[in-house]
Amino acid sequence: MGCYIPKSCPVNGNWTVWSGWYWCSSVCGPGRQERYRYCVNPKPANGGLPCSGLANESRACEVQPCPTIPPSFRLSDCADEDFMCDSGLQCVPAAQRCDRTLHCHDGSDEVKCRYVRNQGAILHLSTRILCLILLSYIFVTT
């Protein structure tokens, strides 16, 4: 028996194509990346079947190996202006933070970095400077 009233016919769900793989969860060392698909092509309706299978997949990834802590490194040698790696086990000179080269053994010196192109040069802007620029723009334009 067929369905003769289109608005009440069951519509089975179907998946969209998979998204691309998202960024690896770590800057260095082992991490995870995921991709997604959605049950909207079409959505199940009027008692139709839902999509079967998983809506997301994940896999192991590694962008690059993490550097090791130099054997001669001593935490007591860290200066106040040095960048402390997230692990708290190593510091690097502030000038080496966000220079697009990993120095921390956990990769944290290259996380949360913002870069801006200026006449061919790449400049590092801290989050604090970006907030000040944004606030200046808001106050000047309002």
mmCIF file of C-alpha atoms in Angstrom:
data_model
loop_
_atom_site.group_PDB
_atom_site.id
_atom_site.type_symbol
_atom_site.label_atom_id
_atom_site.label_comp_id
_atom_site.label_asym_id
_atom_site.label_seq_id
_atom_site.Cartn_x
_atom_site.Cartn_y
_atom_site.Cartn_z
ATOM 1 C CA MET A 1 0.000 0.000 0.000
ATOM 2 C CA GLY A 2 1.466 3.350 -1.057
ATOM 3 C CA CYS A 3 1.249 6.778 0.481
ATOM 4 C CA TYR A 4 -1.030 9.070 -1.496
ATOM 5 C CA ILE A 5 -1.052 12.163 0.733
ATOM 6 C CA PRO A 6 2.496 13.633 0.458
ATOM 7 C CA LYS A 7 2.362 15.673 3.684
ATOM 8 C CA SER A 8 1.690 12.543 5.755
ATOM 9 C CA CYS A 9 4.032 10.126 3.984
ATOM 10 C CA PRO A 10 6.916 8.846 6.130
ATOM 11 C CA VAL A 11 10.278 10.322 5.139
ATOM 12 C CA ASN A 12 13.347 8.324 6.142
ATOM 13 C CA GLY A 13 16.378 10.274 7.278
ATOM 14 C CA ASN A 14 19.567 10.332 5.263
ATOM 15 C CA TRP A 15 23.083 11.555 6.115
ATOM 16 C CA THR A 16 24.875 14.502 4.563
ATOM 17 C CA VAL A 17 28.374 13.829 3.254
ATOM 18 C CA TRP A 18 31.115 13.700 5.891
ATOM 19 C CA SER A 19 32.753 17.017 6.795
ATOM 20 C CA GLY A 20 36.496 17.297 6.358
ATOM 21 C CA TRP A 21 38.698 16.255 9.252
ATOM 22 C CA TYR A 22 38.993 19.028 11.871
ATOM 23 C CA TRP A 23 42.350 20.231 13.249
ATOM 24 C CA CYS A 24 44.379 17.861 15.381
ATOM 25 C CA SER A 25 43.639 18.474 19.076
ATOM 26 C CA SER A 26 47.320 18.953 19.921
ATOM 27 C CA VAL A 27 50.028 21.134 18.408
ATOM 28 C CA CYS A 28 52.559 18.343 18.830
ATOM 29 C CA GLY A 29 52.548 14.779 20.031
ATOM 30 C CA PRO A 30 49.531 12.488 19.791
ATOM 31 C CA GLY A 31 46.083 14.033 19.491
ATOM 32 C CA ARG A 32 42.629 13.353 18.057
ATOM 33 C CA GLN A 33 40.730 14.806 15.150
ATOM 34 C CA GLU A 34 37.064 14.439 14.266
ATOM 35 C CA ARG A 35 34.683 14.766 11.382
ATOM 36 C CA TYR A 36 30.889 14.997 11.359
ATOM 37 C CA ARG A 37 27.813 14.362 9.284
ATOM 38 C CA TYR A 38 24.205 15.353 9.911
ATOM 39 C CA CYS A 39 20.896 13.545 9.488
ATOM 40 C CA VAL A 40 19.214 16.300 7.478
ATOM 41 C CA ASN A 41 19.372 15.077 3.881
ATOM 42 C CA PRO A 42 16.400 14.849 4.470
ATOM 43 C CA LYS A 43 15.467 14.876 8.150
ATOM 44 C CA PRO A 44 13.233 11.988 9.186
ATOM 45 C CA ALA A 45 9.604 13.101 9.195
ATOM 46 C CA ASN A 46 6.101 11.698 9.639
ATOM 47 C CA GLY A 47 7.294 8.550 11.377
ATOM 48 C CA GLY A 48 10.133 7.883 8.922
ATOM 49 C CA LEU A 49 13.235 6.051 10.074
ATOM 50 C CA PRO A 50 16.159 7.924 11.630
ATOM 51 C CA CYS A 51 19.591 7.695 10.063
ATOM 52 C CA SER A 52 21.548 4.641 11.087
ATOM 53 C CA GLY A 53 25.223 4.737 11.982
ATOM 54 C CA LEU A 54 27.440 7.270 13.689
ATOM 55 C CA ALA A 55 27.161 11.037 13.328
ATOM 56 C CA ASN A 56 30.870 11.550 14.052
ATOM 57 C CA GLU A 57 34.158 9.732 13.670
ATOM 58 C CA SER A 58 37.525 10.357 15.277
ATOM 59 C CA ARG A 59 41.038 9.196 14.567
ATOM 60 C CA ALA A 60 44.498 9.563 16.031
ATOM 61 C CA CYS A 61 46.719 12.324 14.630
ATOM 62 C CA GLU A 62 50.149 13.820 15.221
ATOM 63 C CA VAL A 63 51.147 17.052 13.505
ATOM 64 C CA GLN A 64 54.759 16.760 14.618
ATOM 65 C CA PRO A 65 56.706 15.317 17.538
ATOM 66 C CA CYS A 66 57.032 17.527 20.622
ATOM 67 C CA PRO A 67 60.500 18.810 21.479
ATOM 68 C CA THR A 68 62.161 17.360 24.574
ATOM 69 C CA ILE A 69 63.227 19.326 27.628
ATOM 70 C CA PRO A 70 66.979 19.951 27.283
ATOM 71 C CA PRO A 71 68.942 17.856 29.830
ATOM 72 C CA SER A 72 70.743 20.965 31.105
ATOM 73 C CA PHE A 73 67.458 22.861 31.759
ATOM 74 C CA ARG A 74 66.775 23.966 35.348
ATOM 75 C CA LEU A 75 63.417 25.444 36.339
ATOM 76 C CA SER A 76 65.255 27.752 38.743
ATOM 77 C CA ASP A 77 66.845 29.460 35.712
ATOM 78 C CA CYS A 78 63.460 30.826 34.560
ATOM 79 C CA ALA A 79 63.106 34.608 34.726
ATOM 80 C CA ASP A 80 59.851 36.426 35.509
ATOM 81 C CA GLU A 81 59.525 37.593 31.892
ATOM 82 C CA ASP A 82 59.958 34.066 30.475
ATOM 83 C CA PHE A 83 56.973 32.149 29.158
ATOM 84 C CA MET A 84 56.093 29.233 31.455
ATOM 85 C CA CYS A 85 54.987 26.171 29.481
ATOM 86 C CA ASP A 86 51.529 24.905 30.435
ATOM 87 C CA SER A 87 53.009 21.838 32.137
ATOM 88 C CA GLY A 88 54.947 24.060 34.566
ATOM 89 C CA LEU A 89 58.053 21.947 33.913
ATOM 90 C CA GLN A 90 59.804 24.246 31.444
ATOM 91 C CA CYS A 91 60.048 27.900 30.455
ATOM 92 C CA VAL A 92 61.244 29.568 27.278
ATOM 93 C CA PRO A 93 62.318 33.163 26.596
ATOM 94 C CA ALA A 94 59.289 35.361 25.906
ATOM 95 C CA ALA A 95 60.725 36.220 22.472
ATOM 96 C CA GLN A 96 60.394 32.556 21.465
ATOM 97 C CA ARG A 97 56.676 32.439 22.190
ATOM 98 C CA CYS A 98 54.501 32.483 19.064
ATOM 99 C CA ASP A 99 57.463 32.444 16.690
ATOM 100 C CA ARG A 100 56.036 29.479 14.750
ATOM 101 C CA THR A 101 58.670 27.124 16.170
ATOM 102 C CA LEU A 102 57.943 24.752 19.048
ATOM 103 C CA HIS A 103 60.180 25.251 22.081
ATOM 104 C CA CYS A 104 58.031 23.937 24.973
ATOM 105 C CA HIS A 105 57.993 20.172 25.373
ATOM 106 C CA ASP A 106 54.176 20.320 25.440
ATOM 107 C CA GLY A 107 53.833 22.719 22.475
ATOM 108 C CA SER A 108 52.114 25.374 24.595
ATOM 109 C CA ASP A 109 54.380 28.201 23.378
ATOM 110 C CA GLU A 110 52.594 28.109 20.000
ATOM 111 C CA VAL A 111 49.011 27.839 21.323
ATOM 112 C CA LYS A 112 46.618 30.820 21.363
ATOM 113 C CA CYS A 113 48.854 32.879 19.086
ATOM 114 C CA ARG A 114 47.431 35.510 16.761
ATOM 115 C CA TYR A 115 49.303 36.631 13.676
ATOM 116 C CA VAL A 116 48.722 39.648 11.430
ATOM 117 C CA ARG A 117 50.380 40.369 8.067
ATOM 118 C CA ASN A 118 51.933 43.808 7.856
ATOM 119 C CA GLN A 119 53.625 44.667 4.536
ATOM 120 C CA GLY A 120 54.809 41.093 4.099
ATOM 121 C CA ALA A 121 56.016 40.663 7.686
ATOM 122 C CA ILE A 122 54.147 38.550 10.194
ATOM 123 C CA LEU A 123 53.664 40.215 13.546
ATOM 124 C CA HIS A 124 52.555 38.537 16.751
ATOM 125 C CA LEU A 125 49.700 40.206 18.581
ATOM 126 C CA SER A 126 48.821 39.084 22.070
ATOM 127 C CA THR A 127 45.187 38.598 23.031
ATOM 128 C CA ARG A 128 45.472 41.646 25.327
ATOM 129 C CA ILE A 129 46.543 43.884 22.417
ATOM 130 C CA LEU A 130 43.742 42.533 20.224
ATOM 131 C CA CYS A 131 41.200 43.373 22.948
ATOM 132 C CA LEU A 132 42.596 46.910 23.271
ATOM 133 C CA ILE A 133 42.386 47.405 19.503
ATOM 134 C CA LEU A 134 38.800 46.128 19.472
ATOM 135 C CA LEU A 135 37.770 48.335 22.407
ATOM 136 C CA SER A 136 39.405 51.371 20.783
ATOM 137 C CA TYR A 137 37.467 50.670 17.588
ATOM 138 C CA ILE A 138 34.169 50.316 19.479
ATOM 139 C CA PHE A 139 34.642 53.595 21.394
ATOM 140 C CA VAL A 140 35.790 55.542 18.341
ATOM 141 C CA THR A 141 32.968 54.340 16.081
ATOM 142 C CA THR A 142 30.111 54.766 18.592
#
